[in-house]
């Protein structure tokens, strides 16, 4: 029979274990501080961050400013608009009503909204939950800019978008849709007898002790509410006004990282819905053709360094948020930013990777230009989609069809990472040393692409333009009310930057037509009769989008 540890030895083992954990947490704190201070400067818009492991908070701090005009530093309990993280609250409310027998996920939405024009399609509650309804997202409508400051009832806003043409047959495609979650909020009201704000307050916030969480309200005095900011032509501006009746059940909630942690604990301890119900919410939805999406009910399903994640981000006027959970390691990370020009997505992912001991530790190494040639070629995945690996100016690039082109930087032999991303590519060689496939690992998926004999795409032509011509194109171009394309000039070339995204250089194909150096698209600047630039047309993925010049 095995002898048990003596009390003294047991105490020593526990003490050593506790000491090791303390040292590890201290190292993580230093690493987290380094990541966050590098991105969120003391005198600029800031962030709050929380990391928990195995049920215990191991890190909670704030950086930057909560209000720049008043010089108010950020605090860990500052309140943010959390945007689309709201969707998981809406999803859980629907699942609660399902468990109570008040609705079925297979119910058609006309059971609750009889006059909704489904255009002959069968649209179910589950289609709304999974972004597979085919309904057009109201925030993508050009007309949205004309109403975004207006207070509207749920029925008024439903009337605003309900007659838009369907974008696809329900269940056949995945397309992020705020209209779907808006409709879910209205269904919650019809079934429960409570308004959506009442439901979130009475069923979620009060019982769970979420004392710093609110349904969005611009007029109400909210203690510790952070101001929201956005990028302007000459620096940081206050965020554009948005009536909080507009995001509703798709993005109206305001909260703190601490309260989101309370919510997370309640969800995952099955206080709100049963385990078997929650398991369905965390399962990738299968389309009618059998393909799996990266979305369940109110949560995105991804990976960090190959480890499964359950997560969601949020983006709304003045704020960007991210919440990530790794169930196998029981690690939760939340980072909230009060500026749409400073996304927390990548830093939250890096913090999660550090916590599970799999950091994104990519250090670039030099590769002889002559060695790069072996990697070039056209690769295909199982769906027949192509990825071109090319060389330009002794630099290796990767570009998937109709997607951005990224620089590849080596960190080991045959292993590269994509610049400004958390994606890596490994080139796999056969027995004779020839590259025959690549292994592609991103936050969303891991897949293998086989090398083909197909020719590389032709290089597009470029011309030089005068400083005066380039300067005439600079300014802000509005694609949607919340999505601005800013064109600036740096060192005799134009630079494009969309809201919350990285900068991309533009190359001139003609005097008015440009294309991004980084991805497959075309921008054409349009003049009026006086020669003044009034808008641009963006051609990408077979679709043409108009963006009016607003500044």
XYZ file of C-alpha atoms in Angstrom:
551
model
C 0.000 0.000 0.000
C 1.321 3.437 -1.004
C 2.306 5.617 1.943
C 0.554 8.967 2.210
C 2.601 12.146 2.466
C 3.404 13.341 5.968
C 1.784 16.653 6.952
C 5.176 18.407 6.796
C 6.018 17.022 3.365
C 2.515 17.796 2.087
C 2.863 21.373 3.351
C 6.218 21.649 1.569
C 4.799 20.341 -1.712
C 1.865 22.730 -1.530
C 4.147 25.633 -0.652
C 6.460 24.933 -3.582
C 3.481 24.620 -5.927
C 2.032 27.897 -4.644
C 5.411 29.620 -5.009
C 5.787 28.369 -8.591
C 2.304 29.623 -9.417
C 3.092 33.021 -7.897
C 6.308 33.278 -9.940
C 4.435 32.293 -13.102
C 1.709 34.872 -12.453
C 4.367 37.535 -11.870
C 6.001 36.722 -15.194
C 2.632 36.876 -16.909
C 1.904 40.245 -15.305
C 5.157 41.662 -16.678
C 4.375 40.253 -20.130
C 0.785 41.571 -20.074
C 1.963 45.016 -18.928
C 4.477 45.110 -21.769
C 1.886 44.207 -24.410
C -0.717 46.689 -23.190
C 1.580 49.676 -22.533
C 3.031 49.246 -26.010
C -0.423 49.611 -27.580
C -2.295 51.901 -25.178
C -0.339 55.075 -24.411
C -0.762 57.000 -21.121
C -2.067 60.164 -22.814
C -4.347 58.495 -25.388
C -7.576 56.476 -25.348
C -7.077 53.449 -23.167
C -8.256 50.014 -22.199
C -9.198 47.770 -19.324
C -8.038 44.160 -19.210
C -8.827 41.084 -17.133
C -7.351 37.574 -17.196
C -8.704 34.666 -15.156
C -7.433 31.108 -14.896
C -9.187 28.166 -13.273
C -11.805 30.388 -11.686
C -9.413 32.995 -10.272
C -8.618 36.476 -11.576
C -4.836 36.667 -12.053
C -4.670 40.064 -13.757
C -6.882 43.165 -13.873
C -5.551 46.573 -14.885
C -6.321 49.730 -16.837
C -4.199 51.819 -19.190
C -4.517 55.179 -20.934
C -7.307 57.697 -20.512
C -11.008 57.231 -19.818
C -11.643 60.859 -20.781
C -8.987 62.798 -22.672
C -10.727 66.163 -22.447
C -10.901 66.004 -18.648
C -7.564 64.157 -18.163
C -9.275 61.271 -16.383
C -7.108 58.114 -16.300
C -8.694 54.755 -17.052
C -9.687 52.536 -14.109
C -10.391 48.770 -14.131
C -14.067 49.402 -13.323
C -14.739 51.880 -16.123
C -17.933 51.175 -18.072
C -17.714 50.591 -21.843
C -20.181 49.977 -24.618
C -19.472 46.309 -25.335
C -21.090 46.267 -28.785
C -21.723 42.820 -30.231
C -20.712 40.968 -27.081
C -24.355 41.844 -26.337
C -25.306 39.046 -28.741
C -24.429 36.314 -26.236
C -26.848 37.866 -23.725
C -29.548 37.842 -26.406
C -28.732 34.243 -27.347
C -28.902 33.056 -23.729
C -32.282 34.791 -23.266
C -33.635 32.950 -26.325
C -32.263 29.649 -25.006
C -33.874 30.269 -21.620
C -37.244 30.832 -23.284
C -36.682 27.664 -25.297
C -36.026 25.653 -22.117
C -39.220 27.113 -20.653
C -41.138 25.750 -23.629
C -42.128 29.203 -24.851
C -40.463 28.854 -28.232
C -38.530 26.417 -30.415
C -35.375 27.238 -32.346
C -37.102 25.769 -35.395
C -40.055 28.132 -35.073
C -40.474 30.371 -38.089
C -40.113 34.033 -37.195
C -43.606 34.715 -38.520
C -44.958 32.951 -35.425
C -43.798 36.018 -33.455
C -43.855 38.668 -36.195
C -46.790 37.623 -38.409
C -46.433 40.495 -40.865
C -42.693 40.053 -41.450
C -42.143 39.748 -45.239
C -40.085 36.540 -45.535
C -40.316 36.679 -49.344
C -41.441 33.072 -49.480
C -38.502 31.839 -47.382
C -38.616 29.767 -44.207
C -36.611 31.807 -41.683
C -36.247 30.211 -38.249
C -35.130 31.470 -34.853
C -32.004 29.338 -35.281
C -31.196 31.103 -38.556
C -31.250 34.404 -36.661
C -28.988 33.042 -33.907
C -26.415 31.701 -36.362
C -26.290 34.588 -38.884
C -27.608 32.324 -41.628
C -31.029 33.931 -42.231
C -30.171 35.754 -45.461
C -31.747 38.951 -44.077
C -29.770 42.089 -44.881
C -27.990 43.642 -41.902
C -29.510 47.071 -41.287
C -26.134 48.540 -40.313
C -24.905 47.773 -43.845
C -27.694 49.779 -45.465
C -26.628 53.112 -46.982
C -29.733 54.688 -45.472
C -28.624 53.787 -41.932
C -26.622 57.018 -41.686
C -29.822 59.039 -41.928
C -31.391 57.408 -38.857
C -28.502 56.496 -36.560
C -29.025 59.536 -34.316
C -32.762 59.028 -34.079
C -34.501 57.293 -31.159
C -36.715 54.547 -32.590
C -38.884 51.777 -31.178
C -38.072 48.166 -32.117
C -41.032 48.003 -34.495
C -39.998 51.245 -36.204
C -36.499 49.971 -36.865
C -37.788 46.572 -38.050
C -39.976 48.465 -40.517
C -36.805 50.278 -41.650
C -35.071 47.087 -42.846
C -37.724 44.387 -43.271
C -38.439 45.042 -46.956
C -34.812 44.764 -48.064
C -34.189 41.956 -50.609
C -32.984 38.663 -49.145
C -29.265 38.142 -49.676
C -29.395 34.334 -49.890
C -31.554 31.294 -49.127
C -31.783 30.784 -45.332
C -29.282 28.203 -44.055
C -27.124 28.188 -47.190
C -24.529 30.819 -46.212
C -23.109 32.630 -43.200
C -23.125 36.437 -43.162
C -22.868 38.518 -39.984
C -26.264 40.109 -39.498
C -27.258 42.676 -36.887
C -30.838 42.559 -38.184
C -31.124 38.938 -37.040
C -30.210 39.775 -33.458
C -32.444 42.841 -33.512
C -35.341 40.546 -34.420
C -34.346 38.166 -31.611
C -34.636 41.040 -29.146
C -38.154 41.740 -30.354
C -39.032 38.028 -30.081
C -37.763 38.044 -26.481
C -40.134 40.934 -25.738
C -43.115 39.229 -27.385
C -42.547 35.895 -25.614
C -41.427 37.053 -22.158
C -43.715 40.046 -21.726
C -40.705 42.156 -20.710
C -38.911 44.798 -22.740
C -35.379 43.824 -23.732
C -33.879 46.326 -21.231
C -36.111 44.898 -18.482
C -35.162 41.333 -19.348
C -31.413 41.981 -19.213
C -31.731 43.944 -15.974
C -34.131 41.619 -14.118
C -32.959 38.216 -15.375
C -29.221 38.830 -15.822
C -27.706 41.925 -14.195
C -29.443 42.006 -10.799
C -29.408 38.243 -10.020
C -25.765 37.901 -11.091
C -24.531 40.947 -9.189
C -23.523 42.748 -12.394
C -23.829 46.145 -10.718
C -21.894 47.989 -13.423
C -23.905 46.700 -16.398
C -26.663 48.593 -18.179
C -28.814 48.695 -21.265
C -27.313 51.550 -23.300
C -28.651 55.017 -22.554
C -27.006 58.282 -23.606
C -29.010 60.450 -21.184
C -28.656 58.388 -18.014
C -25.879 59.262 -15.574
C -23.614 56.201 -15.369
C -20.803 56.219 -12.839
C -17.351 55.545 -14.291
C -18.561 55.593 -17.903
C -15.588 55.929 -20.268
C -15.792 58.358 -23.189
C -15.566 56.880 -26.684
C -13.210 58.047 -29.430
C -12.518 57.546 -33.114
C -9.784 58.444 -35.577
C -10.219 61.815 -37.285
C -8.302 63.455 -40.104
C -6.133 65.404 -37.668
C -6.033 62.945 -34.777
C -8.439 61.540 -32.210
C -12.031 62.823 -32.201
C -15.017 62.156 -29.993
C -17.081 59.270 -31.369
C -20.032 60.091 -33.603
C -23.364 60.167 -31.786
C -25.459 56.994 -31.932
C -28.917 56.559 -30.457
C -28.682 53.492 -28.227
C -32.106 52.392 -29.426
C -30.373 51.473 -32.699
C -28.082 48.602 -31.586
C -30.767 47.174 -29.239
C -30.351 43.384 -28.784
C -27.499 43.303 -31.308
C -25.154 45.605 -29.388
C -26.675 47.907 -26.767
C -25.207 46.649 -23.475
C -22.657 48.632 -21.451
C -20.467 46.835 -18.930
C -17.036 46.337 -17.365
C -14.443 43.597 -17.743
C -15.242 42.582 -14.163
C -18.949 42.213 -14.866
C -18.257 40.293 -18.062
C -16.236 37.877 -15.914
C -19.269 37.451 -13.607
C -21.427 36.781 -16.661
C -18.903 34.251 -17.979
C -18.868 32.373 -14.667
C -22.652 32.228 -14.537
C -22.913 30.957 -18.124
C -20.272 28.251 -17.725
C -21.538 27.043 -14.337
C -24.943 26.412 -15.987
C -26.790 28.910 -13.788
C -28.580 30.346 -16.802
C -29.175 27.403 -19.155
C -28.515 23.659 -18.978
C -25.260 22.091 -20.094
C -26.837 20.305 -23.049
C -28.339 23.605 -24.217
C -25.036 25.438 -23.838
C -23.198 22.693 -25.704
C -25.403 23.441 -28.720
C -24.578 27.149 -28.428
C -20.880 26.255 -28.601
C -21.237 23.993 -31.656
C -20.359 25.231 -35.144
C -23.541 25.618 -37.168
C -23.739 23.336 -40.204
C -24.997 24.887 -43.444
C -27.378 23.077 -45.764
C -24.450 21.905 -47.929
C -22.741 20.323 -44.912
C -20.057 22.968 -44.419
C -19.406 24.140 -40.878
C -19.370 27.810 -39.924
C -17.224 29.348 -37.176
C -20.302 30.442 -35.235
C -22.716 28.869 -32.770
C -25.463 30.764 -30.937
C -24.060 34.177 -29.980
C -20.433 33.057 -29.828
C -17.636 32.667 -32.371
C -15.656 29.412 -32.266
C -11.975 29.663 -33.100
C -8.514 28.571 -32.017
C -5.431 30.013 -30.363
C -2.275 28.108 -31.253
C -4.505 25.161 -32.145
C -6.450 25.240 -28.856
C -10.256 25.730 -29.128
C -11.773 29.068 -28.138
C -15.286 30.362 -27.411
C -15.269 34.105 -27.986
C -16.854 37.262 -29.337
C -15.785 40.801 -30.088
C -17.710 44.014 -30.250
C -17.433 47.194 -32.296
C -19.648 50.248 -31.807
C -19.200 54.017 -32.028
C -16.173 54.823 -29.847
C -15.493 51.325 -28.531
C -13.952 47.967 -29.475
C -14.124 44.948 -27.151
C -12.937 41.343 -27.048
C -13.735 38.396 -24.778
C -12.001 35.009 -25.228
C -12.407 31.723 -23.355
C -10.245 28.626 -23.738
C -12.339 25.825 -22.191
C -9.636 23.151 -22.095
C -7.352 25.364 -19.997
C -10.172 27.304 -18.259
C -8.635 30.645 -19.243
C -10.716 33.780 -19.777
C -9.426 37.068 -21.224
C -11.318 40.335 -21.730
C -9.880 43.564 -23.136
C -12.015 46.688 -23.743
C -10.801 49.718 -25.732
C -12.466 53.150 -25.822
C -11.281 53.972 -29.342
C -12.267 52.414 -32.657
C -8.748 53.135 -33.928
C -7.125 50.856 -31.334
C -8.427 47.297 -31.582
C -7.963 44.880 -28.643
C -8.349 41.729 -30.783
C -4.694 40.890 -31.294
C -3.460 41.861 -27.824
C -6.245 39.807 -26.178
C -5.256 36.799 -28.289
C -1.599 37.217 -27.356
C -2.506 37.436 -23.673
C -4.560 34.252 -23.928
C -1.719 32.464 -25.714
C 0.754 33.549 -23.028
C -1.561 32.314 -20.274
C -1.784 28.796 -21.747
C 1.983 28.671 -22.277
C 1.854 28.871 -26.083
C 2.928 32.453 -26.845
C 2.908 33.945 -30.314
C 6.651 34.328 -30.065
C 7.618 35.039 -33.656
C 11.110 36.474 -34.114
C 12.012 37.111 -37.731
C 15.120 35.422 -39.126
C 16.933 36.199 -42.374
C 16.383 33.997 -45.427
C 18.643 34.081 -48.479
C 16.710 35.511 -51.456
C 17.759 32.504 -53.549
C 16.044 30.171 -51.061
C 12.677 31.913 -51.373
C 12.050 30.646 -54.901
C 11.313 27.095 -53.688
C 8.216 28.356 -51.869
C 6.552 30.157 -54.772
C 3.547 28.712 -56.560
C -0.223 28.408 -56.550
C -1.667 26.259 -53.763
C -5.236 24.969 -53.418
C -7.302 23.818 -50.442
C -9.976 21.107 -50.461
C -12.601 23.614 -51.662
C -10.525 24.584 -54.698
C -9.718 28.055 -53.379
C -6.282 29.241 -54.446
C -3.459 30.871 -52.511
C -0.538 32.408 -54.409
C 2.912 32.512 -52.825
C 4.967 35.109 -54.684
C 8.200 37.105 -54.451
C 8.545 40.867 -54.930
C 11.742 42.800 -54.139
C 13.199 39.760 -52.344
C 10.125 39.576 -50.102
C 7.801 36.545 -49.891
C 4.037 37.211 -50.027
C 0.891 35.134 -49.506
C -2.432 36.030 -51.115
C -5.641 34.055 -51.111
C -8.103 34.707 -53.951
C -9.987 37.998 -53.351
C -8.217 38.524 -50.016
C -5.407 40.744 -48.693
C -1.824 40.077 -49.713
C 0.458 39.679 -46.691
C 4.197 39.672 -46.234
C 5.572 36.355 -45.013
C 8.372 36.571 -42.468
C 10.450 33.528 -41.521
C 10.852 32.515 -37.893
C 12.199 28.964 -38.499
C 13.244 26.987 -41.551
C 10.146 26.550 -43.745
C 8.011 28.343 -41.138
C 6.670 31.867 -41.680
C 4.227 34.220 -40.030
C 1.966 36.713 -41.776
C 2.863 40.313 -41.033
C 0.450 42.090 -38.665
C -1.471 38.901 -37.906
C -1.405 35.803 -35.699
C -1.405 33.461 -38.680
C 1.470 31.197 -39.642
C 2.324 29.067 -42.652
C 4.563 26.004 -42.695
C 5.891 24.694 -46.003
C 5.902 20.892 -46.094
C 8.543 19.112 -48.192
C 8.440 15.611 -49.670
C 11.164 12.970 -49.469
C 13.222 14.652 -52.177
C 13.111 18.032 -50.444
C 10.582 19.643 -52.785
C 7.823 21.800 -51.278
C 4.503 20.058 -51.998
C 2.043 21.669 -49.603
C 1.545 24.269 -46.898
C -0.049 24.014 -43.481
C -2.042 27.162 -42.756
C -2.894 28.000 -39.122
C -5.017 31.060 -38.275
C -7.237 32.070 -35.359
C -10.200 30.621 -37.255
C -8.907 27.371 -38.708
C -6.092 24.982 -39.524
C -5.948 23.533 -43.026
C -3.604 22.077 -45.642
C -3.124 23.495 -49.144
C -1.550 21.413 -51.923
C 0.871 22.889 -54.447
C -0.360 22.893 -58.051
C 1.252 23.438 -61.453
C -0.976 26.426 -62.183
C 0.717 29.686 -63.247
C 1.156 32.553 -60.822
C -1.165 35.562 -61.350
C 0.181 38.375 -63.524
C 1.646 41.460 -61.846
C -0.502 44.596 -62.173
C 0.998 47.754 -63.778
C 1.752 50.955 -61.840
C 2.337 54.584 -62.815
C 3.695 57.652 -60.989
C 1.487 60.660 -60.216
C 2.263 64.196 -59.113
C 2.012 65.341 -55.498
C -0.859 67.664 -56.486
C -2.939 64.838 -57.974
C -2.314 62.558 -54.991
C -3.195 65.340 -52.542
C -6.570 65.858 -54.245
C -7.626 62.324 -53.264
C -6.873 62.594 -49.526
C -9.788 62.697 -47.100
C -12.470 60.579 -45.435
C -14.846 58.469 -47.504
C -17.961 57.033 -45.845
C -18.863 53.448 -46.780
C -21.409 53.035 -43.961
C -22.098 55.347 -40.981
C -19.688 53.349 -38.827
C -17.181 52.438 -41.521
C -14.926 55.163 -42.911
C -12.108 54.766 -45.430
C -9.429 57.381 -44.771
C -7.025 58.250 -47.604
C -3.768 59.989 -46.668
C -0.518 60.728 -48.491
C 2.850 59.535 -47.252
C 6.074 59.893 -49.239
C 4.598 60.291 -52.721
C 2.007 57.543 -52.352
C -1.545 57.188 -51.090
C -2.344 55.199 -47.950
C -5.790 53.735 -47.197
C -7.065 52.863 -43.731
C -10.548 51.609 -42.926
C -12.096 52.054 -39.482
C -10.369 49.776 -36.958
C -8.056 48.256 -39.584
C -4.409 48.495 -40.614
C -2.998 50.930 -43.171
C -2.440 49.731 -46.748
C -0.410 51.526 -49.453
C -2.189 52.209 -52.760
C -0.559 51.866 -56.166
C -1.736 53.939 -59.147
C -2.925 51.980 -62.173
C -4.272 55.084 -63.966
C -4.695 58.680 -62.824
C -7.956 57.840 -61.032
C -7.726 54.083 -60.448
C -5.647 52.604 -57.631
C -5.216 49.183 -56.108
C -4.029 48.188 -52.616
C -0.564 46.690 -52.554
C -1.781 44.203 -49.977
C -4.934 42.688 -51.461
C -7.087 42.225 -54.541
C -9.323 45.280 -54.953
C -9.617 48.516 -56.921
C -10.431 52.061 -55.854
C -11.594 54.580 -58.442
C -11.881 58.243 -57.488
C -14.850 60.045 -59.074
C -14.891 63.771 -59.957
C -17.847 66.086 -60.464
C -18.194 68.546 -63.358
C -15.836 71.019 -61.654
C -13.093 68.413 -61.241
C -13.642 68.076 -57.487
C -13.376 64.570 -55.973
C -16.798 63.695 -54.543
C -16.613 59.932 -53.940
C -14.777 56.724 -54.669
C -15.950 53.376 -55.945
C -14.518 50.264 -54.244
C -14.508 47.114 -56.359
C -13.764 43.966 -54.339
C -14.940 40.360 -54.505
C -17.156 41.078 -57.499
C -19.075 43.816 -55.648
C -18.938 47.587 -56.178
C -19.401 49.863 -53.156
C -19.801 53.634 -53.277
C -18.123 55.769 -50.607
C -18.952 59.489 -50.498
C -16.220 61.944 -49.570
C -17.221 63.575 -46.285
C -13.995 65.384 -45.352
